[in-house]
Short mmCIF file of C-alpha atoms in Angstrom, two decimals:
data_model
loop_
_atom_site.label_atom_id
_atom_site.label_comp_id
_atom_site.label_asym_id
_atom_site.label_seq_id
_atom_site.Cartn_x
_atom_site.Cartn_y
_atom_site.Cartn_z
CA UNK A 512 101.10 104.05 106.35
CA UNK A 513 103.45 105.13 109.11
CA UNK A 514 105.10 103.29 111.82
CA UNK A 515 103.82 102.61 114.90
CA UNK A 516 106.96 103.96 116.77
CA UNK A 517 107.65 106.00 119.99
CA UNK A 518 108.71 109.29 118.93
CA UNK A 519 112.45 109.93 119.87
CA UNK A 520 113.55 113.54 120.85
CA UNK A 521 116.99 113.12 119.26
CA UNK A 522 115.29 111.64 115.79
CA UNK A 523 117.37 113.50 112.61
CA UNK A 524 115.29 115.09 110.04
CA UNK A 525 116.66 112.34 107.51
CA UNK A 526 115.27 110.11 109.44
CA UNK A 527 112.21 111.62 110.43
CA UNK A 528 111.29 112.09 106.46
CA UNK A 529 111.88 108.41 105.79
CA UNK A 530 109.44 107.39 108.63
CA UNK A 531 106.76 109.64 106.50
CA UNK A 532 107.30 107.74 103.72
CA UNK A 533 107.58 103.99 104.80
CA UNK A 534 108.86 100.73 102.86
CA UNK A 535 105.20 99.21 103.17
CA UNK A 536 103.71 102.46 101.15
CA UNK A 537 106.78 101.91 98.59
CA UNK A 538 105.32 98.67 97.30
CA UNK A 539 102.25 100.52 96.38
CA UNK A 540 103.71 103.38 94.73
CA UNK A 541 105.54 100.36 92.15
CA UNK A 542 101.81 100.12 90.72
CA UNK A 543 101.04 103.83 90.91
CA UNK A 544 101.09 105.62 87.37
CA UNK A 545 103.97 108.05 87.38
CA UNK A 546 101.61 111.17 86.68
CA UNK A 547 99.01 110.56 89.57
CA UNK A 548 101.64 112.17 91.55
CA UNK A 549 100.98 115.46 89.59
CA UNK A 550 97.36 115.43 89.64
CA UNK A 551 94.92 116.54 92.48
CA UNK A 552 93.44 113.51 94.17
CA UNK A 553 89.81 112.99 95.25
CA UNK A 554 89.48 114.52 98.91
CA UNK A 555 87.12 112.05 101.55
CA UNK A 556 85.57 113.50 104.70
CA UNK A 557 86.41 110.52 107.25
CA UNK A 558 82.99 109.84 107.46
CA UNK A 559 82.68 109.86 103.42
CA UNK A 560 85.65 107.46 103.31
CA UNK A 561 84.17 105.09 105.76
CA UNK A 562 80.85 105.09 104.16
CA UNK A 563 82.29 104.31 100.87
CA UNK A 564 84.27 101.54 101.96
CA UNK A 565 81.55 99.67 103.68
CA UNK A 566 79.54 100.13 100.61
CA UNK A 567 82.37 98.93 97.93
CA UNK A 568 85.12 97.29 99.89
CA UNK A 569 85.85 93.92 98.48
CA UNK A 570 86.41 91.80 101.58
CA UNK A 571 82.99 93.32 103.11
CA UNK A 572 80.95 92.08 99.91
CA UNK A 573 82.58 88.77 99.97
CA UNK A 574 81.74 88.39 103.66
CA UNK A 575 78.09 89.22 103.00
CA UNK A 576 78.35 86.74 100.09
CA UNK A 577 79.54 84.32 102.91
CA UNK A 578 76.42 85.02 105.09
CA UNK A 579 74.23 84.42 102.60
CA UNK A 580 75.47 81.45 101.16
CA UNK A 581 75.55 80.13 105.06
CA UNK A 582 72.03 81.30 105.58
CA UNK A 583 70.52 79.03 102.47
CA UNK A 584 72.34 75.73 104.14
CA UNK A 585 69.30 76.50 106.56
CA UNK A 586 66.63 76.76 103.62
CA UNK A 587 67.89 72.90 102.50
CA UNK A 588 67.37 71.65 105.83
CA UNK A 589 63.82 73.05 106.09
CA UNK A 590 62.93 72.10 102.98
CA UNK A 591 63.09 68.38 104.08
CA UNK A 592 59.46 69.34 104.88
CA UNK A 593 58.22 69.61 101.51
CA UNK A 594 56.56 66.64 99.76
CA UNK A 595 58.66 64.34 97.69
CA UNK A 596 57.47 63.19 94.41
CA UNK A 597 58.94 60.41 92.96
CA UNK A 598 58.62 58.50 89.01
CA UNK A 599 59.98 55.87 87.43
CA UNK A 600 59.36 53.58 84.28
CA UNK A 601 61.28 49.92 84.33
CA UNK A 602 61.35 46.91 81.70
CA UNK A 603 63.35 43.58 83.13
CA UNK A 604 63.35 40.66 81.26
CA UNK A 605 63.59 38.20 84.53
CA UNK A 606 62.71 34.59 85.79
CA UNK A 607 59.32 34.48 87.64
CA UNK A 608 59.24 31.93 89.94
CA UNK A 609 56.50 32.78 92.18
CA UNK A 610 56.10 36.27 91.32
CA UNK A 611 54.17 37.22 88.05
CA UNK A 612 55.66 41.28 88.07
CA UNK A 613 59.24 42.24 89.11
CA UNK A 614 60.75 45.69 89.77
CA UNK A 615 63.44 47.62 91.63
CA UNK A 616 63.40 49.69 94.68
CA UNK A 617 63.20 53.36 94.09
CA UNK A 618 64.06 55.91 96.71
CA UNK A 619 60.59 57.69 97.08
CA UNK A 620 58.86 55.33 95.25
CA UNK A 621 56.86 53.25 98.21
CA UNK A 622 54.89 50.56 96.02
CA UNK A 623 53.65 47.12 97.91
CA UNK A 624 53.45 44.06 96.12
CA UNK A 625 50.48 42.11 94.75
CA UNK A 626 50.87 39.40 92.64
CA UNK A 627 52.56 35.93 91.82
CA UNK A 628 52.66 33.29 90.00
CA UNK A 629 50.86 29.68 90.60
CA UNK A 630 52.06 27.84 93.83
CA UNK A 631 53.41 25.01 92.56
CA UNK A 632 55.84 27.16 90.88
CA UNK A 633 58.31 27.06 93.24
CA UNK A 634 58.98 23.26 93.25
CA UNK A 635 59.06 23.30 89.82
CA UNK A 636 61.35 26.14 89.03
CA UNK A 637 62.48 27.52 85.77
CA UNK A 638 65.15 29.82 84.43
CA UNK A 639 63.16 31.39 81.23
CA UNK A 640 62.92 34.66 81.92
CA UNK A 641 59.38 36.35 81.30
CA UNK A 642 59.08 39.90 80.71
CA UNK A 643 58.03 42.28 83.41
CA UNK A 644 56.87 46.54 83.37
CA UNK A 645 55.77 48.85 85.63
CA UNK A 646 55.41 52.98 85.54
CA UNK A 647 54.17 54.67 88.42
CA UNK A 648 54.58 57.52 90.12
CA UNK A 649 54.56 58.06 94.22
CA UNK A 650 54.99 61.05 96.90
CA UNK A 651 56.19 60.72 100.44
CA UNK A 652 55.47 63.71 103.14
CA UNK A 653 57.42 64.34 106.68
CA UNK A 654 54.63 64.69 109.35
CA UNK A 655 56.80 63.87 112.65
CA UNK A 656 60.60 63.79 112.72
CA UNK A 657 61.22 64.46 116.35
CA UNK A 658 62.95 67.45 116.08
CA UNK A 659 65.35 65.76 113.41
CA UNK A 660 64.87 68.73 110.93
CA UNK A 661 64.25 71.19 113.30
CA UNK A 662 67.98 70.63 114.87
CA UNK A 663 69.34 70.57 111.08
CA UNK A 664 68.08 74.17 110.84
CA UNK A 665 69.18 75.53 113.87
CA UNK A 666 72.74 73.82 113.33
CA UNK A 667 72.86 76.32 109.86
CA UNK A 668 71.31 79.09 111.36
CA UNK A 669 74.09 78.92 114.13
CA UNK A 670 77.02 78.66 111.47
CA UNK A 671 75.30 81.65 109.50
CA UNK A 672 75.48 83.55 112.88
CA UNK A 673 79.33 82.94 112.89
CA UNK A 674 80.16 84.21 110.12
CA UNK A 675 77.79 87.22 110.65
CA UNK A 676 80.00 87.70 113.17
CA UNK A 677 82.51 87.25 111.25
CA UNK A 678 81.08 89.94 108.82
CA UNK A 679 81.44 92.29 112.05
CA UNK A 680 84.87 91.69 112.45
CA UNK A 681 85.46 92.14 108.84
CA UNK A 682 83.90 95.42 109.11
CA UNK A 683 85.45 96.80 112.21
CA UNK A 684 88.83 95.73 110.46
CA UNK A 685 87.90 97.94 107.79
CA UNK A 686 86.95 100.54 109.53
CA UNK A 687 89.80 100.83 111.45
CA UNK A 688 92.25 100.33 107.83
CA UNK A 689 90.01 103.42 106.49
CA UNK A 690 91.24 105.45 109.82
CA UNK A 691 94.37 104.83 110.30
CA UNK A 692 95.26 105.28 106.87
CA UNK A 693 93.22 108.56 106.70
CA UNK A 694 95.38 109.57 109.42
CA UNK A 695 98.36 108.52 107.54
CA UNK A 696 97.54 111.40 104.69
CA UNK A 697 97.00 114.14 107.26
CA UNK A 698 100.09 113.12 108.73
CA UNK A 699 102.29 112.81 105.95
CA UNK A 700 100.84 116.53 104.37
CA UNK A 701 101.62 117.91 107.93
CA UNK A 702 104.97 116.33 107.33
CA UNK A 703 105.34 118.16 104.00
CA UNK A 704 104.11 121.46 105.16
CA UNK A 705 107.19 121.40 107.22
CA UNK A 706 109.61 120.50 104.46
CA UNK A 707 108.33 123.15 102.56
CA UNK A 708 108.39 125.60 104.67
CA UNK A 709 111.70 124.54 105.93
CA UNK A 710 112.50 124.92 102.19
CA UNK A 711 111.12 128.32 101.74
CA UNK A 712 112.97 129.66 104.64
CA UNK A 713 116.30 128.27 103.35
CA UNK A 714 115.73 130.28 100.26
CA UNK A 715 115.53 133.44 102.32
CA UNK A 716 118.81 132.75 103.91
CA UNK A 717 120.23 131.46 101.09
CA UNK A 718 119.56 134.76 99.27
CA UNK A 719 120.86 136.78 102.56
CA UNK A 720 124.17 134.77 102.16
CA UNK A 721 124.39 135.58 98.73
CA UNK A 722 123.78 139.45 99.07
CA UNK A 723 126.09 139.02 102.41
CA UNK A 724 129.17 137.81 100.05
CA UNK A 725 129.00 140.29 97.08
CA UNK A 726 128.56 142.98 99.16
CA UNK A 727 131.93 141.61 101.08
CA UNK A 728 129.91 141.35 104.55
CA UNK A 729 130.38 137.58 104.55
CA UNK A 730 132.93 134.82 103.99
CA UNK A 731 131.72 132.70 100.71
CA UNK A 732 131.28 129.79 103.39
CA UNK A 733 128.43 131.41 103.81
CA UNK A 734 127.31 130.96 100.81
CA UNK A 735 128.02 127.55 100.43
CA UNK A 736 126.39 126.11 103.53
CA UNK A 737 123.43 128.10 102.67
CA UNK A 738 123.21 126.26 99.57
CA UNK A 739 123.72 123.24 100.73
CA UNK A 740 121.48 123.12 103.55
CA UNK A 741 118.96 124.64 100.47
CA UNK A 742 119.29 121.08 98.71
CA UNK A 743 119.20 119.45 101.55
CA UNK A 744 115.61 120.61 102.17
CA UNK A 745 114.70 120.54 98.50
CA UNK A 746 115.52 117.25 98.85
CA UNK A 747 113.35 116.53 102.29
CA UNK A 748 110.60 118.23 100.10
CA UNK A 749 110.84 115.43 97.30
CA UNK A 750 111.06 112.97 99.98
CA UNK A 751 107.33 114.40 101.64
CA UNK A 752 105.67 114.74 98.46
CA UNK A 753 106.45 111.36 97.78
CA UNK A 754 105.47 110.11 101.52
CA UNK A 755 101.84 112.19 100.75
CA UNK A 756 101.51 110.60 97.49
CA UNK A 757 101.73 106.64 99.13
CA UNK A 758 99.89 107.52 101.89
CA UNK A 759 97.12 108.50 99.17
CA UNK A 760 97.48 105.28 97.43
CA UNK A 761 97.19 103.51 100.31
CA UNK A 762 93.95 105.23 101.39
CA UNK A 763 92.46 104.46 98.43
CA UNK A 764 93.43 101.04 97.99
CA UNK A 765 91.50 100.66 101.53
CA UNK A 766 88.25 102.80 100.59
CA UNK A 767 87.89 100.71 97.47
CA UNK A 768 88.15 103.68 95.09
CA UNK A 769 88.65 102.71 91.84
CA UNK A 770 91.02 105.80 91.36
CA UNK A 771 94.80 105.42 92.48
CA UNK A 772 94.97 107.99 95.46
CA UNK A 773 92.63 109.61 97.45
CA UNK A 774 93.28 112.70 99.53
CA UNK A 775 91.62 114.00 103.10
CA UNK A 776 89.58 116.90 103.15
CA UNK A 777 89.71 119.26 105.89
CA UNK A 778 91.76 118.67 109.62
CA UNK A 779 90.91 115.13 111.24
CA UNK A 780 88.72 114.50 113.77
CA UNK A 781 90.18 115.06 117.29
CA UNK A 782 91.31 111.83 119.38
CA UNK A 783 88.30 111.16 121.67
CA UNK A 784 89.09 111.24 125.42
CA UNK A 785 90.17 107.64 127.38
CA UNK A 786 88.30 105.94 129.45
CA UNK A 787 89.54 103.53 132.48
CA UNK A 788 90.96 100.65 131.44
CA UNK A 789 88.15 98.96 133.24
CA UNK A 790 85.39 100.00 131.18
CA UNK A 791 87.52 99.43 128.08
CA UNK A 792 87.91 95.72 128.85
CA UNK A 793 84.34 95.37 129.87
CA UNK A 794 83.70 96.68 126.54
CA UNK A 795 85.79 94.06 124.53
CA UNK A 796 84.14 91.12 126.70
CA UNK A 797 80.74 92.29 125.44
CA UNK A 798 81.67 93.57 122.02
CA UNK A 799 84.94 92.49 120.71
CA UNK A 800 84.30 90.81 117.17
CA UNK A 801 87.01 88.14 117.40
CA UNK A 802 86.31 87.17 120.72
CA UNK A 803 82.09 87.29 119.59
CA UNK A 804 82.91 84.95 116.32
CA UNK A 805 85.11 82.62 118.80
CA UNK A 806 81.92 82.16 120.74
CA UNK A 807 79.70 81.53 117.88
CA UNK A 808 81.69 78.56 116.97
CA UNK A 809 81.17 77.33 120.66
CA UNK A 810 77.21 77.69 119.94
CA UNK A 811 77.75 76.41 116.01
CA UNK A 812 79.47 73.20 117.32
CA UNK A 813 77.39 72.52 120.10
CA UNK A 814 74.39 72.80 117.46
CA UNK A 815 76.07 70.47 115.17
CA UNK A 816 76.19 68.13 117.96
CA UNK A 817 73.04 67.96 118.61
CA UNK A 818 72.01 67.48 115.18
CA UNK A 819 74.07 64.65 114.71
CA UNK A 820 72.23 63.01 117.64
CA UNK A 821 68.78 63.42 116.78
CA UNK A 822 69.60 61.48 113.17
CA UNK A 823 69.26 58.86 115.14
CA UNK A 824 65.42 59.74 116.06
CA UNK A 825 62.30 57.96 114.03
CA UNK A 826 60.51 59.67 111.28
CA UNK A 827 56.60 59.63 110.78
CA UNK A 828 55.77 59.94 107.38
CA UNK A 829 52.86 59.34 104.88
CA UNK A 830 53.15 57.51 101.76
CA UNK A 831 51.29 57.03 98.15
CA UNK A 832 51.68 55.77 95.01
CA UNK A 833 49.87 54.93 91.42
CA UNK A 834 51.26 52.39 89.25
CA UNK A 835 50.88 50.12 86.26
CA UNK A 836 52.32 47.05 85.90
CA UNK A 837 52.53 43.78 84.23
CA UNK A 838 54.07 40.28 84.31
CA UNK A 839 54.59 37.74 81.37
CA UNK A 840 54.35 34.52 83.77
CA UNK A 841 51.00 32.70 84.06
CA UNK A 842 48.99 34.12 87.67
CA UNK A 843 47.61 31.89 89.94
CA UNK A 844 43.99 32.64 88.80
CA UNK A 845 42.50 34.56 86.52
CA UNK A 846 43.97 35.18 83.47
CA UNK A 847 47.19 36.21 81.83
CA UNK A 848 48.57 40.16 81.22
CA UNK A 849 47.47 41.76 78.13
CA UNK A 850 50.54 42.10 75.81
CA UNK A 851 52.62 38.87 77.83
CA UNK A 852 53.49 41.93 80.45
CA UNK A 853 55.52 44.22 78.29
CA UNK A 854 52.39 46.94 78.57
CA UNK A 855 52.34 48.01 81.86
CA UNK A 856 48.11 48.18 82.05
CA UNK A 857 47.20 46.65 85.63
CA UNK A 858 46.43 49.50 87.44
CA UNK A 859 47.15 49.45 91.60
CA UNK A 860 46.80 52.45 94.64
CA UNK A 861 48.38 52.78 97.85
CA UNK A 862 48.61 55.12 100.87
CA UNK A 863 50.01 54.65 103.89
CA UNK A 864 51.35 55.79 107.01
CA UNK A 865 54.85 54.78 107.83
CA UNK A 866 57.43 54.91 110.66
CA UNK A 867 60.91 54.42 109.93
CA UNK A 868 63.21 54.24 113.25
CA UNK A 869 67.18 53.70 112.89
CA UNK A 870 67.39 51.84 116.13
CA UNK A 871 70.87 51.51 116.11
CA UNK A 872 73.63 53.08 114.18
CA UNK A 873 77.23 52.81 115.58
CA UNK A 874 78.36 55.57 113.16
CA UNK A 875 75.93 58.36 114.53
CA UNK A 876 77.05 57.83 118.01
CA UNK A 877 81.15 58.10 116.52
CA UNK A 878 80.06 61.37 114.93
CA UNK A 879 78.39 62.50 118.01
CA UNK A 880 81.13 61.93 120.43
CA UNK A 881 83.74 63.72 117.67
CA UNK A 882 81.34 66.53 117.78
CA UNK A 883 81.51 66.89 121.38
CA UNK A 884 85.11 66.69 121.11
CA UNK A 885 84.94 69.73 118.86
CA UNK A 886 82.69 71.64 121.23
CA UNK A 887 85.86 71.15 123.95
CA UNK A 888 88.22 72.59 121.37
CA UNK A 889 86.45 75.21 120.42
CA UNK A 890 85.56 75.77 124.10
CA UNK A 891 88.88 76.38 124.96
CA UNK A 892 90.02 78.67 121.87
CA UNK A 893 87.68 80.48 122.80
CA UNK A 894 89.26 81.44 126.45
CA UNK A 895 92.36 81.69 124.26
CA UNK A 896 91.02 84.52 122.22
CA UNK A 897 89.58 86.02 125.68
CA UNK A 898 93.22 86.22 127.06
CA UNK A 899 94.38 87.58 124.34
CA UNK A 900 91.58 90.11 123.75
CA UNK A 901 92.40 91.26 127.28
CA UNK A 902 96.13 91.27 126.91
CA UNK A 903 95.93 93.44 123.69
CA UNK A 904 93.63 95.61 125.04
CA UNK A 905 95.94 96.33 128.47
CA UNK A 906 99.25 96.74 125.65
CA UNK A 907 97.42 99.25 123.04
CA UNK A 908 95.92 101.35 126.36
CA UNK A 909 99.51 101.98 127.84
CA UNK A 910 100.68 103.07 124.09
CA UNK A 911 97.67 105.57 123.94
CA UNK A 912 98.41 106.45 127.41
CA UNK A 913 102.80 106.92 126.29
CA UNK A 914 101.14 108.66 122.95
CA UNK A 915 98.95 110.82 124.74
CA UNK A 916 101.43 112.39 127.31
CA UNK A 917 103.97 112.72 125.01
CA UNK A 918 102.29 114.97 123.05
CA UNK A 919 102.19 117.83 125.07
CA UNK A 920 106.30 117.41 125.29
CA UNK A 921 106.48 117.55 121.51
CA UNK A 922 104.20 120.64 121.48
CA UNK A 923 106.09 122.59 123.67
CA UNK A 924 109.54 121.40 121.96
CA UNK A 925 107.94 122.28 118.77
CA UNK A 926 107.76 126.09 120.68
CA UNK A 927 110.78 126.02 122.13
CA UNK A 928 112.82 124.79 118.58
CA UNK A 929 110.68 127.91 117.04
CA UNK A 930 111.76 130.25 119.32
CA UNK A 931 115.29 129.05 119.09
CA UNK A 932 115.03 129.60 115.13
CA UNK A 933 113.62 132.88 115.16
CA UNK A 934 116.50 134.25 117.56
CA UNK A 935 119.26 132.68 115.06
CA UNK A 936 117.43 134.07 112.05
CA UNK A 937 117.31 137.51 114.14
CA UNK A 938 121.15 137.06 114.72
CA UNK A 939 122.03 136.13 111.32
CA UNK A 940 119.58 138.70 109.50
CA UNK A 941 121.87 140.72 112.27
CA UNK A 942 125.55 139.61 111.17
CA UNK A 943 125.74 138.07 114.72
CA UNK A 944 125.82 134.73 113.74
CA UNK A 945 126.98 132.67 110.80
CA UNK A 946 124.92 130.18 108.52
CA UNK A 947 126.16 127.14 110.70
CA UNK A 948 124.38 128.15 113.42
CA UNK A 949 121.22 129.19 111.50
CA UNK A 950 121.58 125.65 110.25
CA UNK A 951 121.65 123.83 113.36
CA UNK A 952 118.10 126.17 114.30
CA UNK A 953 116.97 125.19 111.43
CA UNK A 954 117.43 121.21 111.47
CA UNK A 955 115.74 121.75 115.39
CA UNK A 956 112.44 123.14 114.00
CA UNK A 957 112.39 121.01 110.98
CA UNK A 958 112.75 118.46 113.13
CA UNK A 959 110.85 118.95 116.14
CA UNK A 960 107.92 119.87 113.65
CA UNK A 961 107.90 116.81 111.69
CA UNK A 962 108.15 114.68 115.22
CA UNK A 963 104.98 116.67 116.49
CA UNK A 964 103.09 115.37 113.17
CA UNK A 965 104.36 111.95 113.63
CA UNK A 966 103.60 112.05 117.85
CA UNK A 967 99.67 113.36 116.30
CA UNK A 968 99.37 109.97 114.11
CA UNK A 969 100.79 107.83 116.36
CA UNK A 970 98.12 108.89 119.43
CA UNK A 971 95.29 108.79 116.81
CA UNK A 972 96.45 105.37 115.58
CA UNK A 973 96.88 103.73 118.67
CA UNK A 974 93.39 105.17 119.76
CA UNK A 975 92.00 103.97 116.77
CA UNK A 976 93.38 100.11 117.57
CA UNK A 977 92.53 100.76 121.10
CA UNK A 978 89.11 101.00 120.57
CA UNK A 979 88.82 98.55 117.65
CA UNK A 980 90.28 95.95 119.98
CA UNK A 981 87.09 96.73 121.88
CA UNK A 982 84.80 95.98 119.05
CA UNK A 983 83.57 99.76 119.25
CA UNK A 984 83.96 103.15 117.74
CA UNK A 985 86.17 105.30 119.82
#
């Protein structure tokens, strides 16, 4: 797109026709097809362009993929609430001393003990193992965690909300990428409407020199200049045309178009008028994206923390479980296991009610005070992104407000290097004058032209940041 620069009243038209077409555009055109430059491009409305984009553009779906993917950390921490159902099968081969059924711990799997071997077992120990099974299945179910769960959920929701926020900024960045690079195109064909016309004015003197010399009115200098100035703005046209067709590319990398340039259709919206600077800042306090992600984090942190510390709250919960089991070793009454307890046929219940309290846990209260620790930090970047907020805001309104009044000068120099054209053209069409000074006219209102364009874009795209700055649309 074009430079952000401060349009200079002495600018040459050389230069002036490489600012259309600028280095960062050239890097596109490298990927461009050679023959897009000959076709007609799809022409956008503004508004058409900006719908489109926040329909297709890349970074926009990936941020909404973000959001979501943020949004289901809160579904896992809600579904803590959900029943757990638990099953396992086990075969040990194991020494029984005092127990006649053995069996591992399994997470979920709550299932009280209720049998052993004869008493006198344990002074008379033995280290032959006797076979032991057990299959049972058992379900656990939250009722009261002490807002334990509840703080897990609101810590995810909070991080979803930042990069929501996030997805705002994303959006406005896009938004303002679609504008200023739909400016861009307007400016650089306003750019080549003067080279051509420039052009098709040199041909007219051109051919008046010519006649001028055979018909022995004129010195062959004439002549000469005439042509040469002629290249010279054949060459400025080459130059524009190539500045339009990167400006295109660019716009349509931004839209998200799968095509390789996209055009404008019809003259660009006017640039709004500007508001004090007060109501402009108030307006990035209360809607500026960055500064509106910065304080979700404050909020997201501050959640985390308190997450962290209500781990260390109890949990109510209710517990069953139905099981079979069987031990090889001898019971103190009654009589042995069917099968010498490798079929698991002795059937037990259970339910209970059970409150599990992590009275102390050094770690929790190390994560805790880091998380607090984090809130400061991100307490304080915050007020960083508030002072810059408010310092880019105060910079981009004084370049609107330099943008703004010099357009008016380039208008009426754009008049005034018009006039001063149209008397040389008189004088030459005349004899009066020769093609040097027709020349010099010429390079005036090429110039001053092309600098009016440029002074256009540059208001609109400092407007544009002005107001994106602000988190609004101008």
């Amino acid at each position: 797109m074009f430079p952000a620069i401060a349009p200079q009243p002495m600018m040459t038209r050389e230069r002036s026709l490489r600012l259309a077409a600028p280095t960062l555009l050239a890097a596109i055109a490298v990927a461009t097809p050679a023959r897009a430059a000959e076709e007609p491009a799809q022409a956008m409305t503004l508004n058409q362009a900006l719908d489109y984009a926040r329909a297709h553009q890349p970074s926009l779906r990936a941020a909404m993929a973000r959001v979501a993917a943020l949004r289901a950390d809160a579904d896992v921490a809600r579904s803590q609430w959900y029943p757990a159902v638990t099953g396992t099968a086990q075969l040990f081969a194991t020494t029984t001393n005092n127990t006649t059924g053995s069996y591992v711990s399994v997470p979920g799997f709550d299932n009280p003990r209720v049998s052993a071997t004869k008493a006198e077992a344990t002074t008379t120990a033995t280290l032959v193992p006797e076979p032991s099974t057990l299959v049972g299945a058992g379900i656990r179910q939250t009722v009261f965690d002490f807002g334990r769960i509840g703080a897990l959920a609101a810590a995810a929701d909070l991080r979803a909300d930042v990069e929501r926020a996030a997805l705002a900024a994303v959006s406005l960045r896009v938004d303002y990428a679609v504008e200023e690079a739909y400016f861009a195109v307007s400016a650089a064909h306003a750019v080549q409407t003067a080279s051509d016309q420039a052009y098709a004015r040199s041909v007219v003197h051109r051919d008046l020199a010519r006649a001028g010399v055979e018909s022995g009115m004129r010195r062959p200098i004439e002549l000469t200049r005439a042509e040469a100035t002629l290249d010279r703005y054949d060459l400025g046209r080459i130059h524009a045309r190539r500045g339009v067709a990167l400006a295109e590319s660019l716009l349509a990398a931004v839209v998200g178009i799968p095509e390789a340039r996209l055009d404008v259709s019809g003259p660009p919206p006017s640039p709004p008028g500007l508001p004090p600077l007060a109501d402009v800042l108030g307006a990035a306090a209360d809607h500026s994206p960055d500064l509106l992600v910065a304080r979700a984090r404050v909020r997201a942190q501050e959640g985390a923390t308190r997450a962290v510390e209500r781990e260390a709250r109890p949990t109510l919960f209710v517990s069953g479980a139905l099981s079979g089991n069987a031990g090889g070793a001898a019971p103190s009454s009654g009589f042995s296991a069917v099968g010498s307890g490798l079929l698991p046929l002795v059937p037990n219940w259970d339910a209970g009610v059970v409150l599990a309290w992590p009275l102390f846990d050094a770690t929790v209260r190390a994560r805790a005070d880091r998380s607090r620790a984090e809130e400061d930090v991100s307490r304080e970047e915050a007020e960083v992104e508030r002072q810059r907020i408010v310092s880019a805001v105060e910079q981009a309104y004084t370049d609107v407000e330099a943008a703004r009044a010099a357009l008016p000068v380039l208008r009426h120099q754009t008049d005034a290097a018009v006039a001063n054209y149209q008397q040389a053209s008189a004088r030459f069409d005349a004899g009066m004058s020769n093609a040097v000074e027709l020349a010099d006219a010429e390079e005036i209102r090429t110039d001053a032209e092309i600098q009016l364009a440029l002074g256009t874009f540059e208001l609109t795209r400092t407007q544009v940041a002005l107001w994106r700055l602000a988190g609004r649309a101008p």
